[in-house]
CSV table of C-alpha atoms in Angstrom, one decimal:
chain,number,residue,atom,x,y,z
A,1,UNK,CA,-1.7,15.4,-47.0
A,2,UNK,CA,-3.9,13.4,-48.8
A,3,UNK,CA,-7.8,13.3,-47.8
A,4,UNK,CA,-7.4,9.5,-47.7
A,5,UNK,CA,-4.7,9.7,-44.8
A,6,UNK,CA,-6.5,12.3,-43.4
A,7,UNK,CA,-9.2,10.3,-43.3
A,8,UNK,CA,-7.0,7.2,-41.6
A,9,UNK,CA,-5.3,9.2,-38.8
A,10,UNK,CA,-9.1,11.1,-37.8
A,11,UNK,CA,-10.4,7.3,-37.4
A,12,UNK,CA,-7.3,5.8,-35.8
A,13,UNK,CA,-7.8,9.3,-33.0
A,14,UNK,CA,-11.5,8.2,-32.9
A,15,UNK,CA,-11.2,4.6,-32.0
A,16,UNK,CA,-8.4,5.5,-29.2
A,17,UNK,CA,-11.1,7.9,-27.7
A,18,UNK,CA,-13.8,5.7,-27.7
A,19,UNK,CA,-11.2,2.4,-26.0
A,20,UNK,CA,-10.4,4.8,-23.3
A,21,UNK,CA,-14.1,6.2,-22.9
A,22,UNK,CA,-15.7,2.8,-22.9
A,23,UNK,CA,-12.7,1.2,-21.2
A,24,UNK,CA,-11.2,2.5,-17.4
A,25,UNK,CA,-9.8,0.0,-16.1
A,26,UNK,CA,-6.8,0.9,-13.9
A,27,UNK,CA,-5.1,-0.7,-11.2
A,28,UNK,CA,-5.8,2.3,-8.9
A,29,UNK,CA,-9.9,1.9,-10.4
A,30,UNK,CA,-9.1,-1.9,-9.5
A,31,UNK,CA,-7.9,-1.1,-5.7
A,32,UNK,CA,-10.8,1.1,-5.1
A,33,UNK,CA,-13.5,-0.6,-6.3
A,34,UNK,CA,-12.0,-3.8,-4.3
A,35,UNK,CA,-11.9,-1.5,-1.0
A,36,UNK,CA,-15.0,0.4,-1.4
A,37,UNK,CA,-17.0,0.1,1.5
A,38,UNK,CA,-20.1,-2.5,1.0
A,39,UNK,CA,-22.0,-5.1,1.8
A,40,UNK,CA,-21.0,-8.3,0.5
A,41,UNK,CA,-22.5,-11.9,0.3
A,42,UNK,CA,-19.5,-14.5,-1.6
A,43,UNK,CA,-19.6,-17.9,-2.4
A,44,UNK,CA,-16.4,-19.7,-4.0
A,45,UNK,CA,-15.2,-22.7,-5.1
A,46,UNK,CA,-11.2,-23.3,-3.8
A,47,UNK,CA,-8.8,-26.1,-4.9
A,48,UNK,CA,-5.4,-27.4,-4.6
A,49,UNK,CA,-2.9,-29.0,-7.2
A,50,UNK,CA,0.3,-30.6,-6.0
A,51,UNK,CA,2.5,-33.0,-7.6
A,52,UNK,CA,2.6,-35.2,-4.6
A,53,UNK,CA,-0.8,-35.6,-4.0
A,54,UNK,CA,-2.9,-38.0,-6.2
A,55,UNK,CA,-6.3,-36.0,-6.0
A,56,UNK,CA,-7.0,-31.8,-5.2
A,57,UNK,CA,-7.9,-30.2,-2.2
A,58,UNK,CA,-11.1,-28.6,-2.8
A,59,UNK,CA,-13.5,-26.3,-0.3
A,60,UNK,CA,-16.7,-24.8,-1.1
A,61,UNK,CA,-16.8,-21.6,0.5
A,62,UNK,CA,-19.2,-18.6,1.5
A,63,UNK,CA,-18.2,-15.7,3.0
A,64,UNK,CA,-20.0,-12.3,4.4
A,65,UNK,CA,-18.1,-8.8,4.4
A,66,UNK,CA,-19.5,-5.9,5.7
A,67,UNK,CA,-17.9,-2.3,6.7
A,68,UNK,CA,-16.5,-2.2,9.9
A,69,UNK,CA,-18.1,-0.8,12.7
A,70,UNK,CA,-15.3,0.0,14.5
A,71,UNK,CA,-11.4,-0.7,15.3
A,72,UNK,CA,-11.0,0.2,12.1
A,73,UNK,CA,-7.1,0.3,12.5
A,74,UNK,CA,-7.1,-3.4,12.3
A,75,UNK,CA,-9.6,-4.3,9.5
A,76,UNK,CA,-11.9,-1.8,7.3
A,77,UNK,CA,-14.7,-4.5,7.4
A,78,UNK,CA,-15.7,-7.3,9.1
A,79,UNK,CA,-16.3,-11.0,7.9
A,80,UNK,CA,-17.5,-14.7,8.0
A,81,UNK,CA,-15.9,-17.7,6.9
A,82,UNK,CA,-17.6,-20.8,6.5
A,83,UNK,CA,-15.9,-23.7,4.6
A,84,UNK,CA,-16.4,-26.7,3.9
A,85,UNK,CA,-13.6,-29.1,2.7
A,86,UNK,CA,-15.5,-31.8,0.3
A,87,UNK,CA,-12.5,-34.1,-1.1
A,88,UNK,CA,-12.3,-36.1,1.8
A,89,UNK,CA,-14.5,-38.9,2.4
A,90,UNK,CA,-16.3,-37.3,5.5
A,91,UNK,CA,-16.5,-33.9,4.9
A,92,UNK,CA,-14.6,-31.4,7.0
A,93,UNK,CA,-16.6,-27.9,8.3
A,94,UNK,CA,-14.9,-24.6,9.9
A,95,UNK,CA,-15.4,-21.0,9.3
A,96,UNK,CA,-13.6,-17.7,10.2
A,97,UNK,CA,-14.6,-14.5,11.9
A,98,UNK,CA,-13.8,-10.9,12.6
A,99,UNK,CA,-15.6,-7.9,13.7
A,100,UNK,CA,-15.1,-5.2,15.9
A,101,UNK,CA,-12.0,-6.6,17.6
A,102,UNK,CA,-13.2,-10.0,18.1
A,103,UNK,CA,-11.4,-12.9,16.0
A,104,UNK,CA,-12.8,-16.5,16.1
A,105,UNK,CA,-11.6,-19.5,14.2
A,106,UNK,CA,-12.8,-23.1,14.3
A,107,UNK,CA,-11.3,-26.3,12.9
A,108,UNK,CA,-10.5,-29.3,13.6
A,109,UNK,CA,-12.6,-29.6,16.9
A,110,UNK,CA,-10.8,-26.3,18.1
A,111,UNK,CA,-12.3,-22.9,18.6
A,112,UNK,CA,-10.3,-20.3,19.1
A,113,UNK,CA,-11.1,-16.7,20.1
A,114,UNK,CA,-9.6,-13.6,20.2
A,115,UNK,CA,-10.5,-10.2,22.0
A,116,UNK,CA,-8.6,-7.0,21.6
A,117,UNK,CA,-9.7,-6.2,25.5
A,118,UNK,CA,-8.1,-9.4,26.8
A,119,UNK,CA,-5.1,-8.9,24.5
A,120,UNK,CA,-4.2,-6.6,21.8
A,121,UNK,CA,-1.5,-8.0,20.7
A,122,UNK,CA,-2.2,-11.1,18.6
A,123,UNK,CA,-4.1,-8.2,15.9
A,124,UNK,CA,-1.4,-6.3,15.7
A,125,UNK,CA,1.3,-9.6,15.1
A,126,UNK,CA,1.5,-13.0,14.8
A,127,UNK,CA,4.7,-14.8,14.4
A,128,UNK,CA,6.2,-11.3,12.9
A,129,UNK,CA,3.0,-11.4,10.1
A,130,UNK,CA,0.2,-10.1,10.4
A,131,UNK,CA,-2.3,-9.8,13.0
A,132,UNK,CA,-5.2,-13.1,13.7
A,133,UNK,CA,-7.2,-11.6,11.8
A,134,UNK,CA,-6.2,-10.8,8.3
A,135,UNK,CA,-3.8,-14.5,8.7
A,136,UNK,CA,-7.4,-16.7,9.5
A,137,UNK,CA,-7.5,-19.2,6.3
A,138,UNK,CA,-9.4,-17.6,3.2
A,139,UNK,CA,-9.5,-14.4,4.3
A,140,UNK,CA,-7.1,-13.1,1.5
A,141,UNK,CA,-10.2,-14.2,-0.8
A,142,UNK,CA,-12.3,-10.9,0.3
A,143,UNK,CA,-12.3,-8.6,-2.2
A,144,UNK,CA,-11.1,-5.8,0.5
A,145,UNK,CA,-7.8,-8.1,1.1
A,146,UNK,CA,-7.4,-8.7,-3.0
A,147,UNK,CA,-7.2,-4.9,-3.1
A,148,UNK,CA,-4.9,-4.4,-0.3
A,149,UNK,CA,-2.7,-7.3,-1.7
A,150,UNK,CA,-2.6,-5.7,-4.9
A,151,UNK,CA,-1.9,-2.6,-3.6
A,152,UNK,CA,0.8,-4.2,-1.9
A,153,UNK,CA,2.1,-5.8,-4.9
A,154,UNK,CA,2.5,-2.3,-6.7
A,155,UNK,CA,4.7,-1.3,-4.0
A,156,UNK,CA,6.7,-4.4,-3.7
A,157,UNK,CA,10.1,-4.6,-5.9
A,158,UNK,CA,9.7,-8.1,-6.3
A,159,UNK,CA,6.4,-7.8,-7.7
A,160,UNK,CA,6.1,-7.4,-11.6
A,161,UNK,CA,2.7,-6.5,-11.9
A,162,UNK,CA,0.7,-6.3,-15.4
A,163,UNK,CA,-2.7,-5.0,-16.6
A,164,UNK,CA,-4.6,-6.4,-19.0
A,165,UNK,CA,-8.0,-4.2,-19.0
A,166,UNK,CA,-9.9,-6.0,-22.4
A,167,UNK,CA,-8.9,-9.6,-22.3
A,168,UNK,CA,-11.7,-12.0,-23.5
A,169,UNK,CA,-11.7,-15.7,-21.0
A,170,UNK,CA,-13.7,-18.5,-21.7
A,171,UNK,CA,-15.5,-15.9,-24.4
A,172,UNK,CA,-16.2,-13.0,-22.5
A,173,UNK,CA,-14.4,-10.0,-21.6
A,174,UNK,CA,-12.7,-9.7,-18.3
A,175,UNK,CA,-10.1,-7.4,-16.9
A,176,UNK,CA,-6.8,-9.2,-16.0
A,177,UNK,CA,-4.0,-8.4,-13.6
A,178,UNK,CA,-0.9,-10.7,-13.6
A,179,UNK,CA,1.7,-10.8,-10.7
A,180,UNK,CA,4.7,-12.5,-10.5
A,181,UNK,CA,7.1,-12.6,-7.4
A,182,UNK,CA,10.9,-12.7,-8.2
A,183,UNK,CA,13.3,-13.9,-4.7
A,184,UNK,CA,17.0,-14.2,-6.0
A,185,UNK,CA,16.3,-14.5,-9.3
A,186,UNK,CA,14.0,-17.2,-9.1
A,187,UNK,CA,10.4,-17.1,-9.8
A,188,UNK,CA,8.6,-17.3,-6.0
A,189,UNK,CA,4.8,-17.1,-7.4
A,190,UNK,CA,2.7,-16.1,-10.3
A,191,UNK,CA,-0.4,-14.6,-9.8
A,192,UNK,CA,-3.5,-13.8,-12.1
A,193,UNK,CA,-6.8,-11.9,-10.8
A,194,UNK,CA,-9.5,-12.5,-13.5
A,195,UNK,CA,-12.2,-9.6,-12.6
A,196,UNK,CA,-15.3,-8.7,-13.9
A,197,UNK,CA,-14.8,-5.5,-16.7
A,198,UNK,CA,-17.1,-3.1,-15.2
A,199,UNK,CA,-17.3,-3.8,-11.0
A,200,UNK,CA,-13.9,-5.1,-11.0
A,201,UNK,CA,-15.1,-8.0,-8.6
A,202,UNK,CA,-13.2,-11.0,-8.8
A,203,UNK,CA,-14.5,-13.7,-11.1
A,204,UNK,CA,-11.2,-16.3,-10.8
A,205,UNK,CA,-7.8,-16.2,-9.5
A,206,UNK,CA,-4.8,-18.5,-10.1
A,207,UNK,CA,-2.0,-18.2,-7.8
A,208,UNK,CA,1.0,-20.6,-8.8
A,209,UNK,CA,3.7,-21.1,-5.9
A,210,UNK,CA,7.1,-22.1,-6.7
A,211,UNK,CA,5.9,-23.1,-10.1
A,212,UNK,CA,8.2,-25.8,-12.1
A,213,UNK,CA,9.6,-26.6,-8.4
A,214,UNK,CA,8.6,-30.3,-6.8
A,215,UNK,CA,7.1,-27.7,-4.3
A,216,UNK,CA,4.8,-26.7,-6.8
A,217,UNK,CA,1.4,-25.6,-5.5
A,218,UNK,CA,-1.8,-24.0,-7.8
A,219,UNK,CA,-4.6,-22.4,-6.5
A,220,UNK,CA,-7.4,-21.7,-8.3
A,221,UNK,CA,-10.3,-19.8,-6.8
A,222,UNK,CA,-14.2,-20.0,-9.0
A,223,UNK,CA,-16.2,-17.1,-7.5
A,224,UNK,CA,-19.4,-18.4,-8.7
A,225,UNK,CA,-21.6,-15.5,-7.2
A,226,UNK,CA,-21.0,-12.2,-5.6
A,227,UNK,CA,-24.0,-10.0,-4.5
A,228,UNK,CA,-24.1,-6.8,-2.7
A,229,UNK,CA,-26.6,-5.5,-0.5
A,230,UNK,CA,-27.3,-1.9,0.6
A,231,UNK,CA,-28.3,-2.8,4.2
A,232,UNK,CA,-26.1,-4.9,6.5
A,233,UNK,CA,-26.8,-7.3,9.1
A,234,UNK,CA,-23.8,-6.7,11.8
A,235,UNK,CA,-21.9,-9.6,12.8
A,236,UNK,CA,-21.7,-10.2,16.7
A,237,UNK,CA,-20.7,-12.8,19.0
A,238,UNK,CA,-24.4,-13.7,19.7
A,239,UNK,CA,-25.5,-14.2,16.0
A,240,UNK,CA,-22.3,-16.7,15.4
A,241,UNK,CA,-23.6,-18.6,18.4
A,242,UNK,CA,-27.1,-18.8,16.8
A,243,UNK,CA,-25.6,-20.1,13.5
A,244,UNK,CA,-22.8,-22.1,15.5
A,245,UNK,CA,-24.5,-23.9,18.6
A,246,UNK,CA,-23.3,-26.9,19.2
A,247,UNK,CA,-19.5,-26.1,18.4
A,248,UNK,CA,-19.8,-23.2,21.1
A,249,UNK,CA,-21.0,-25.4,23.6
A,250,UNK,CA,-19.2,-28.2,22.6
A,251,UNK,CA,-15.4,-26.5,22.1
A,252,UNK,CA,-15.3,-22.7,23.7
A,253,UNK,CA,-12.2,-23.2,25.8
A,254,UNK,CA,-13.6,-20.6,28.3
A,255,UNK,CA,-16.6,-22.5,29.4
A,256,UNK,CA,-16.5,-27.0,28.1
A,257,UNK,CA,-19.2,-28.3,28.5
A,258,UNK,CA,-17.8,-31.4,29.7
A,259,UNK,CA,-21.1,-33.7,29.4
A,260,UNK,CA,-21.6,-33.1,25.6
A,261,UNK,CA,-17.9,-34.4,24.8
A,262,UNK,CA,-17.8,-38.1,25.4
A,263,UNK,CA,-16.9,-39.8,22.3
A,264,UNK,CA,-14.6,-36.0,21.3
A,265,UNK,CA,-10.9,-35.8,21.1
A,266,UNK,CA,-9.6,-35.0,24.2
A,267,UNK,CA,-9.3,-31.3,23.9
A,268,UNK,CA,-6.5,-29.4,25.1
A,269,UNK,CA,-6.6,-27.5,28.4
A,270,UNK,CA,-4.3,-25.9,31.0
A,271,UNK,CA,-4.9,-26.5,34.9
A,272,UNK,CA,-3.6,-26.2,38.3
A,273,UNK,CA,-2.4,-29.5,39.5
A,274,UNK,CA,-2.9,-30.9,43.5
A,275,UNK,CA,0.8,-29.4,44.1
A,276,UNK,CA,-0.3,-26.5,42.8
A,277,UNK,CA,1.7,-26.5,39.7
A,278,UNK,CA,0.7,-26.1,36.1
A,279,UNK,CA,-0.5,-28.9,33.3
A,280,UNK,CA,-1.2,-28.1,29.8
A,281,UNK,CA,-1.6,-29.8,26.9
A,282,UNK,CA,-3.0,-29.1,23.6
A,283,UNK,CA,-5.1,-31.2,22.1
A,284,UNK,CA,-3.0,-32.9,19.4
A,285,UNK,CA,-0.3,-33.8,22.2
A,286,UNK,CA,0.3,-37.0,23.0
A,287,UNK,CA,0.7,-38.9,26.4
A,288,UNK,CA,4.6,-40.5,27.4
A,289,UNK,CA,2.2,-43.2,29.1
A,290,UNK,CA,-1.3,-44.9,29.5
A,291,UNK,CA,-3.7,-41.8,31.2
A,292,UNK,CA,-6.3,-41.5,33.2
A,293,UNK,CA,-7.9,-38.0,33.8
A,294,UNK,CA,-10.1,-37.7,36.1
A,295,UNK,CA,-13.0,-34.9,35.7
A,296,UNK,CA,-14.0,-33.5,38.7
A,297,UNK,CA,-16.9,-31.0,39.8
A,298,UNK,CA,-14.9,-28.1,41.3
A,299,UNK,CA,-17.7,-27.0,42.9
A,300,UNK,CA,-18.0,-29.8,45.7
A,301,UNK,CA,-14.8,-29.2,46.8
A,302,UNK,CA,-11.7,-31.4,47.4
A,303,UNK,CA,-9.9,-33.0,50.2
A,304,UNK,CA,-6.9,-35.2,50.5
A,305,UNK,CA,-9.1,-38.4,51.1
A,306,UNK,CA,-11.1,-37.8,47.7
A,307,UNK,CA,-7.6,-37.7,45.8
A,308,UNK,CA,-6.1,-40.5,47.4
A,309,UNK,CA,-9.5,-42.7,46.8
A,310,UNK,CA,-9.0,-41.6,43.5
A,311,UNK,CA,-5.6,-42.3,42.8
């Protein structure tokens, strides 16, 4: 053997070692460092691409994850929402949260709440998916659900799933993980998680639904910054009313406030009728005819004359 090709193979062995030394990037490595237990403060930029729609859908988001305190069978951490959709005219404003067994979700004039010790069962299934609290809108975009997703993924036969752990985007280097999802031979999504090389926090993702269908849908996700912290500040039910006044006392179903609504959507409610049946109605229903309803303080009482005067 010559001492030039001696030479060549010792530095070919050399620059292997020092890629894998300087480089472990893994999808495992991914998963964990996506799960690992933290505090997390995450803003994002969000849009939507269709061929039917003229202009995108696009949110400004910024979320909070935090490790759970407990019920740790339904979520590992706990987390708040708040979005903001800015391509409409008036801007729309919602948010998302979990913690501890407690799910709320606002939008569209609606809060909704969930509480494992009023009903269990929502967590654990919703429409044969997942529980309320891992289905609220954005939550997939926590980097604890990226990592259960991808771990998913790996798992999943329709999945092909690719690493690309020294991939240079817009002129730095990033680790890449591509996903595409095959139904019947046909391509279902394509996914790409740009993540930073040496956290492994996301930095973009592109998710392409039904891609070359009329169907077609892109999403593409900007985290513009993620910061950790090493103390948390717990999430409860009194610190979201704090930050959330007036849609708790404007929209809790448990407790309107009736005299902060005029001029609000009707919402939707469920009450005893005089014959002592049931009416409900959500709030996007519609009436068969011209409606009056009549508000009453329950705590004067009633009598037949007071509903026939009213009638």
């Amino acid at each position: 053997m010559s001492i030039f090709r001696t030479l060549f193979i010792v530095t070919i062995l050399f620059w292997a070692i020092h890629i894998n030394a300087t480089n472990n990037a893994t999808i495992s490595a991914i998963i964990d460092s996506l799960k690992t237990e933290r505090c997390m403060d995450i803003k994002m930029d969000f849009s939507v691409t269709m061929p039917q729609l003229n202009d995108d859908v696009v949110y400004q988001i910024n979320m909070s994850q935090t490790p759970a305190s407990g019920y740790k069978h339904l979520l590992t951490y706990d987390y708040l929402i708040d979005w903001i959709l800015t391509s409409r005219k008036t801007p729309v404003h919602g948010f998302n949260a979990y913690f501890n067994g407690h799910h709320y979700r606002y939008a569209n004039e609606r809060l909704q709440e969930y509480h494992t010790e009023w009903d269990s069962i929502p967590f654990y299934s919703l429409n044969g998916n997942e529980g309320v609290q891992r289905q609220a809108q954005f939550s997939n975009l926590l980097p604890a659900a990226i990592g259960n997703a991808i771990e998913q993924m790996i798992s999943d036969k329709r999945y092909r799933v690719s690493l690309h752990p020294d991939t240079i985007v817009n002129g730095t280097k990033r680790t890449v993980i591509n996903a595409v999802m095959t139904v019947n031979g046909i391509t279902a999504i394509e996914s790409e998680y740009i993540m930073a090389q040496q956290s492994f926090m996301p930095v973009r993702i592109i998710l392409a639904n039904n891609p070359g269908a009329l169907s077609e849908q892109t999403v593409v996700v900007n985290y513009t910054q993620i910061t950790t912290d090493p103390t948390c500040t717990s999430l409860t039910e009194r610190t979201l009313i704090d930050q959330y006044p007036e849609i708790f006392e404007k929209y809790r179903e448990s407790n309107f406030r009736i005299e902060y609504l005029p001029g609000s959507r009707m919402p939707g409610f469920s009450l005893p009728t005089t014959t002592g049946e049931r009416y409900s109605r959500h709030h996007t229903d519609s009436f068969r005819t011209p409606t009056i309803i009549a508000l009453m303080d329950a705590t004067t009482g009633f009598s037949t004359n007071m509903i026939r005067d009213i009638r």
